[in-house]
Amino acid sequence: KGNKKRKRAEEGEKVSEDQSLSIIQEPPVKAKKVRKKERSEAEKKLSDRENALEQADEEEDQKLIQNKAKQKKKASQAITNGVVNSAMGATARQQKRKRVTDEAADRRTVFVGNLPVSCTVQVLKSLFKKYGQIQSIRFRSLIPAEDTVSKKVAAIKHKVHPNAKFINAYVVFKEECDAQKALKENGTEIASGFHIRVDTASKTSSHDNKRSVFLGNLSYDIRDDAVREHFHVCGDIVGVRVVRDRRTGLGKGFGYVLFENTDAVHLALKLNNSVLMGRKIRVQRVADQKKAQKSQDKSHAPKDRVDKKKKEKSCSNDSFVGEKATPLKKSTKPKRLKTTPRNKSGKNK
């Protein structure tokens, strides 16, 4: 029994010791857990910072890539623009060169109008070779016999419409001075009833409107020589031009006559309403287009503007500045109240 009691006491002491040890060991465990939590929060903050830095680095890299792409695009655009500008400049230069060459060629060319259909290259060469070396001769205003045949083929093969009565030509000289000399052949009769019209092909050739006359209501089948015969009484004629259709060769009903002197114009105006080939023709002066446009613009101007301008001028001349009126001073005295009159009956009462 004594041994049993001793064993129980020892066991109780061990249990108490174990409990005391457990109680003593519990607090450090809790502290470790708290430290772990604190460390986890710090680690989270560090990880967040690192993530933020990584994102910032990625954004910077993306911005750099975008800037490089933009620079590449700008460089490519600049290159393309430079190429386009260079191409445009090259085309513009080529066009200028062509214009210069065309103008130079036009100065060396001579237009010959009102030629008979039977005219050939040899006839023109024999006529103009005395003025200088001829580079080329080409016929124009041809009416082919068939619609399927082109004008060039018709000129080469001489397949001209039977109703066609005249053609035109261009004679190109090697030098400009020779072309100016060839203008002397203007008005020469190359065949019976065909007085040729010779003029420079350049656009700089000015037409003197003061020495010319406009003709209207002409017959469609009229010839240049018929007009020349009708107006030769007025004076010496430099040239006759009847405006015609390119395809059919028929006249459009109007034309021009150029005289050597302005006095012939006054005589030609008297032939207004005269009969030519069964029609009463209309003869008028040739007015400058610029002057006609200016006169039309003035005539179409609204009258309100003119009236307003006149009124403004009149008002500016008759303007009058009056004196300022002095304002009246207000009285500071108090106003008396209006009293209603009493009845006599009321006083008696």
XYZ file of C-alpha atoms in Angstrom:
349
model
C 0.000 0.000 0.000
C 2.764 2.432 0.821
C 4.431 1.710 -2.527
C 1.174 2.285 -4.393
C 0.697 5.616 -2.673
C 4.211 6.627 -3.590
C 3.614 5.699 -7.227
C 0.382 7.692 -7.332
C 2.114 10.710 -5.791
C 4.927 10.478 -8.311
C 2.468 10.193 -11.180
C 0.554 13.218 -9.910
C 3.762 15.200 -9.668
C 4.673 14.210 -13.240
C 1.274 15.292 -14.467
C 1.597 18.597 -12.665
C 5.060 19.075 -14.072
C 3.847 18.263 -17.570
C 0.975 20.731 -17.210
C 3.339 23.416 -15.903
C 5.704 22.762 -18.820
C 2.859 22.953 -21.302
C 1.691 26.210 -19.763
C 5.204 27.590 -19.917
C 5.767 26.457 -23.540
C 2.474 27.802 -24.981
C 3.348 31.555 -25.062
C 6.431 31.231 -27.314
C 4.369 29.230 -29.809
C 1.846 32.084 -30.066
C 4.684 34.608 -30.551
C 6.081 32.509 -33.408
C 2.692 32.497 -35.098
C 2.459 36.268 -34.796
C 5.966 36.674 -36.211
C 5.039 34.427 -39.108
C 1.977 36.574 -39.757
C 4.068 39.736 -39.566
C 6.609 38.242 -41.935
C 3.884 37.224 -44.331
C 2.516 40.778 -44.407
C 5.989 42.219 -45.011
C 6.568 39.658 -47.716
C 3.269 40.636 -49.306
C 4.288 44.268 -49.291
C 7.638 43.421 -50.806
C 5.993 41.260 -53.427
C 3.545 44.060 -54.242
C 6.395 46.498 -54.619
C 8.280 44.119 -56.822
C 5.207 43.548 -58.966
C 4.659 47.283 -59.268
C 8.278 47.782 -60.313
C 8.026 44.990 -62.841
C 4.835 46.521 -64.285
C 6.536 49.914 -64.477
C 9.488 48.339 -66.273
C 7.141 46.580 -68.685
C 5.257 49.814 -69.366
C 8.522 51.637 -70.042
C 9.600 48.876 -72.400
C 6.262 49.088 -74.224
C 6.585 52.862 -74.495
C 10.071 52.498 -75.925
C 8.829 49.941 -78.433
C 5.933 52.230 -79.422
C 8.267 55.215 -79.805
C 10.591 53.172 -81.985
C 7.652 52.042 -84.123
C 6.472 55.655 -84.469
C 9.952 56.763 -85.450
C 10.126 53.990 -88.022
C 6.722 55.021 -89.420
C 7.795 58.662 -89.606
C 11.018 57.672 -91.320
C 9.139 55.489 -93.791
C 6.594 58.260 -94.414
C 9.380 60.762 -94.931
C 11.042 58.381 -97.372
C 7.780 57.786 -99.230
C 7.017 61.510 -99.256
C 10.507 62.184 -100.530
C 10.064 59.567 -103.219
C 6.648 60.955 -104.152
C 7.945 64.515 -104.151
C 10.924 63.487 -106.237
C 8.601 61.654 -108.633
C 6.293 64.663 -108.795
C 9.259 66.918 -109.341
C 10.511 64.640 -112.081
C 7.105 64.596 -113.777
C 6.819 68.368 -113.433
C 10.271 68.765 -114.971
C 9.362 66.432 -117.798
C 6.156 68.370 -118.412
C 8.069 71.642 -118.445
C 10.576 70.197 -120.872
C 7.773 68.945 -123.093
C 6.111 72.352 -122.986
C 9.350 74.073 -123.875
C 9.994 71.647 -126.714
C 6.396 71.956 -127.921
C 6.564 75.751 -127.844
C 9.833 75.685 -129.739
C 8.346 73.278 -132.276
C 5.218 75.442 -132.641
C 7.355 78.465 -133.382
C 8.983 76.528 -136.214
C 5.643 75.254 -137.611
C 3.301 76.977 -140.010
C -0.438 76.332 -140.359
C -1.713 76.232 -143.949
C -5.491 76.303 -144.333
C -8.005 76.122 -147.178
C -5.981 73.667 -149.249
C -7.701 71.627 -151.970
C -8.227 67.928 -151.339
C -5.966 67.079 -154.255
C -3.003 68.834 -152.596
C 0.058 66.644 -151.985
C 3.279 66.874 -150.004
C 5.260 67.644 -153.119
C 3.099 70.664 -153.915
C 3.646 72.124 -150.437
C 7.369 71.419 -150.557
C 7.690 73.184 -153.902
C 5.784 76.146 -152.406
C 7.713 76.532 -149.108
C 11.186 75.099 -149.802
C 12.452 78.483 -150.957
C 12.151 79.830 -147.400
C 14.290 77.132 -145.725
C 14.741 73.475 -144.949
C 11.474 71.648 -144.230
C 11.526 69.044 -141.476
C 8.053 67.497 -141.916
C 4.622 68.058 -143.474
C 1.406 66.570 -142.106
C -2.179 66.965 -143.294
C -5.116 67.542 -140.957
C -8.910 68.082 -141.067
C -9.387 65.086 -143.324
C -12.773 63.407 -143.621
C -12.222 59.694 -144.315
C -14.392 57.961 -146.883
C -15.372 55.290 -144.332
C -15.955 55.498 -140.609
C -13.723 52.492 -139.942
C -10.694 54.215 -141.517
C -8.722 56.626 -139.358
C -7.712 60.089 -140.526
C -4.044 59.176 -140.668
C -4.706 56.158 -142.907
C -7.044 58.238 -145.049
C -4.312 60.860 -145.490
C -1.728 58.232 -146.451
C -3.977 56.292 -148.828
C -5.874 59.405 -150.035
C -9.231 57.854 -149.107
C -11.144 61.097 -148.578
C -14.902 61.596 -148.489
C -16.260 62.731 -151.874
C -18.096 65.693 -150.316
C -14.873 67.000 -148.725
C -13.537 69.977 -150.635
C -10.577 71.259 -148.635
C -7.962 70.162 -146.077
C -5.416 71.797 -143.775
C -1.718 71.108 -143.221
C 1.212 71.855 -140.889
C 4.665 72.586 -142.290
C 7.553 72.263 -139.820
C 10.807 74.087 -140.588
C 14.189 73.445 -139.001
C 14.613 77.094 -138.000
C 12.192 79.623 -136.580
C 13.212 82.438 -138.903
C 12.265 80.313 -141.918
C 8.759 79.874 -140.540
C 8.415 83.644 -140.153
C 9.482 84.124 -143.759
C 6.907 81.581 -144.954
C 4.086 83.813 -143.687
C 4.462 85.821 -146.890
C 2.523 83.115 -148.728
C -0.655 84.076 -146.873
C -3.484 84.773 -149.328
C -1.808 83.209 -152.374
C -4.069 81.321 -154.754
C -2.682 77.788 -154.854
C -5.522 76.577 -157.105
C -8.610 78.010 -158.753
C -10.881 79.216 -155.939
C -8.451 78.285 -153.107
C -6.640 81.181 -151.410
C -4.531 79.592 -148.649
C -4.345 80.968 -145.122
C -0.846 80.823 -143.614
C -0.309 81.528 -139.925
C 2.042 80.482 -137.109
C 0.965 77.461 -135.065
C 2.175 78.947 -131.748
C -0.402 80.192 -129.272
C 1.416 83.504 -128.918
C 0.167 84.676 -132.298
C -2.245 87.479 -131.416
C -5.348 88.194 -133.480
C -6.043 91.884 -133.988
C -9.705 92.378 -133.099
C -9.742 95.975 -134.321
C -9.086 94.831 -137.894
C -11.473 91.857 -137.845
C -15.219 91.293 -138.219
C -17.503 88.569 -136.871
C -19.899 86.867 -139.293
C -23.062 85.048 -138.269
C -25.883 83.099 -139.928
C -23.573 81.673 -142.563
C -24.471 78.705 -144.717
C -23.070 75.345 -143.611
C -21.704 74.580 -147.104
C -20.002 77.953 -147.532
C -16.403 78.204 -148.713
C -13.746 80.653 -147.575
C -13.411 82.107 -151.069
C -17.133 82.907 -151.187
C -16.713 85.063 -148.072
C -13.583 86.627 -149.545
C -15.433 87.592 -152.740
C -18.314 89.047 -150.729
C -16.048 91.355 -148.645
C -13.235 92.172 -151.128
C -15.037 95.441 -151.937
C -14.387 96.718 -148.409
C -10.601 96.434 -148.625
C -7.623 94.104 -148.688
C -8.305 90.876 -146.795
C -5.570 89.192 -144.764
C -7.469 86.001 -143.963
C -10.886 84.354 -143.806
C -11.776 81.753 -141.202
C -15.002 79.768 -141.196
C -15.377 77.677 -138.040
C -16.114 74.081 -139.009
C -16.855 70.735 -137.388
C -13.827 68.449 -137.122
C -15.713 65.257 -137.958
C -17.929 66.362 -140.807
C -16.042 69.402 -142.127
C -19.264 71.390 -142.359
C -19.423 74.971 -141.138
C -21.019 75.846 -137.802
C -22.672 79.006 -139.124
C -20.146 81.656 -138.082
C -16.692 82.890 -139.004
C -14.226 85.809 -139.051
C -12.678 88.130 -141.629
C -9.363 89.890 -140.966
C -8.595 93.057 -142.957
C -5.333 94.919 -143.418
C -6.742 98.267 -142.276
C -9.309 99.360 -139.716
C -11.086 101.491 -142.333
C -12.270 98.318 -144.054
C -14.112 97.332 -140.881
C -16.410 100.371 -141.156
C -17.266 99.435 -144.729
C -17.804 95.783 -143.782
C -20.295 96.750 -141.060
C -22.486 98.303 -143.762
C -22.898 94.816 -145.254
C -24.883 93.727 -142.215
C -28.096 91.874 -143.263
C -26.703 91.450 -146.775
C -27.533 88.219 -148.624
C -24.819 85.578 -149.071
C -25.758 82.184 -150.514
C -29.454 82.841 -149.857
C -28.983 83.963 -146.218
C -28.945 87.325 -144.517
C -25.599 87.362 -142.752
C -24.895 89.192 -139.502
C -21.791 91.423 -139.406
C -20.498 92.710 -136.061
C -17.344 93.996 -134.470
C -15.120 91.576 -132.544
C -15.043 92.780 -128.947
C -12.397 91.840 -126.406
C -13.555 89.086 -124.083
C -12.059 90.725 -120.990
C -13.867 94.007 -121.608
C -17.118 92.173 -122.314
C -16.829 90.233 -119.045
C -16.162 93.419 -117.082
C -19.159 95.149 -118.625
C -21.361 92.125 -117.865
C -20.188 92.061 -114.259
C -21.009 95.750 -113.875
C -24.426 95.322 -115.484
C -25.268 92.348 -113.246
C -24.224 94.168 -110.062
C -27.190 94.621 -107.643
C -28.689 98.089 -107.409
C -29.040 97.891 -103.615
C -25.288 98.078 -103.152
C -25.046 101.136 -105.389
C -27.905 102.826 -103.519
C -26.312 102.003 -100.172
C -22.995 103.473 -101.280
C -24.731 106.647 -102.468
C -26.625 106.934 -99.174
C -23.461 106.436 -97.152
C -21.718 109.176 -99.121
C -24.649 111.557 -98.699
C -24.873 110.816 -94.981
C -21.179 111.353 -94.502
C -21.352 114.771 -96.201
C -24.545 115.932 -94.453
C -23.676 114.607 -91.001
C -24.585 116.923 -88.046
C -23.426 116.625 -84.438
C -25.809 118.230 -81.905
C -25.185 119.459 -78.350
C -25.895 117.263 -75.375
C -28.907 118.235 -73.294
C -28.314 118.978 -69.604
C -30.429 116.733 -67.358
C -32.917 118.381 -64.980
C -32.140 118.329 -61.276
C -34.600 116.457 -59.145
C -36.155 118.359 -56.248
C -35.410 116.993 -52.781
C -38.598 118.400 -51.168
C -41.125 115.783 -50.046
C -44.259 115.627 -52.082
C -47.577 116.476 -50.466
C -50.172 113.801 -50.315
C -53.371 114.466 -52.160
C -56.349 114.824 -49.791
C -59.850 113.972 -50.835
C -62.376 116.824 -50.288
C -64.952 116.260 -47.578
C -68.653 116.660 -48.132
C -70.495 119.468 -46.406
C -73.035 117.048 -45.125
C -70.331 115.256 -43.239
C -69.243 118.474 -41.501
C -72.769 119.190 -40.370
C -73.102 115.748 -38.935
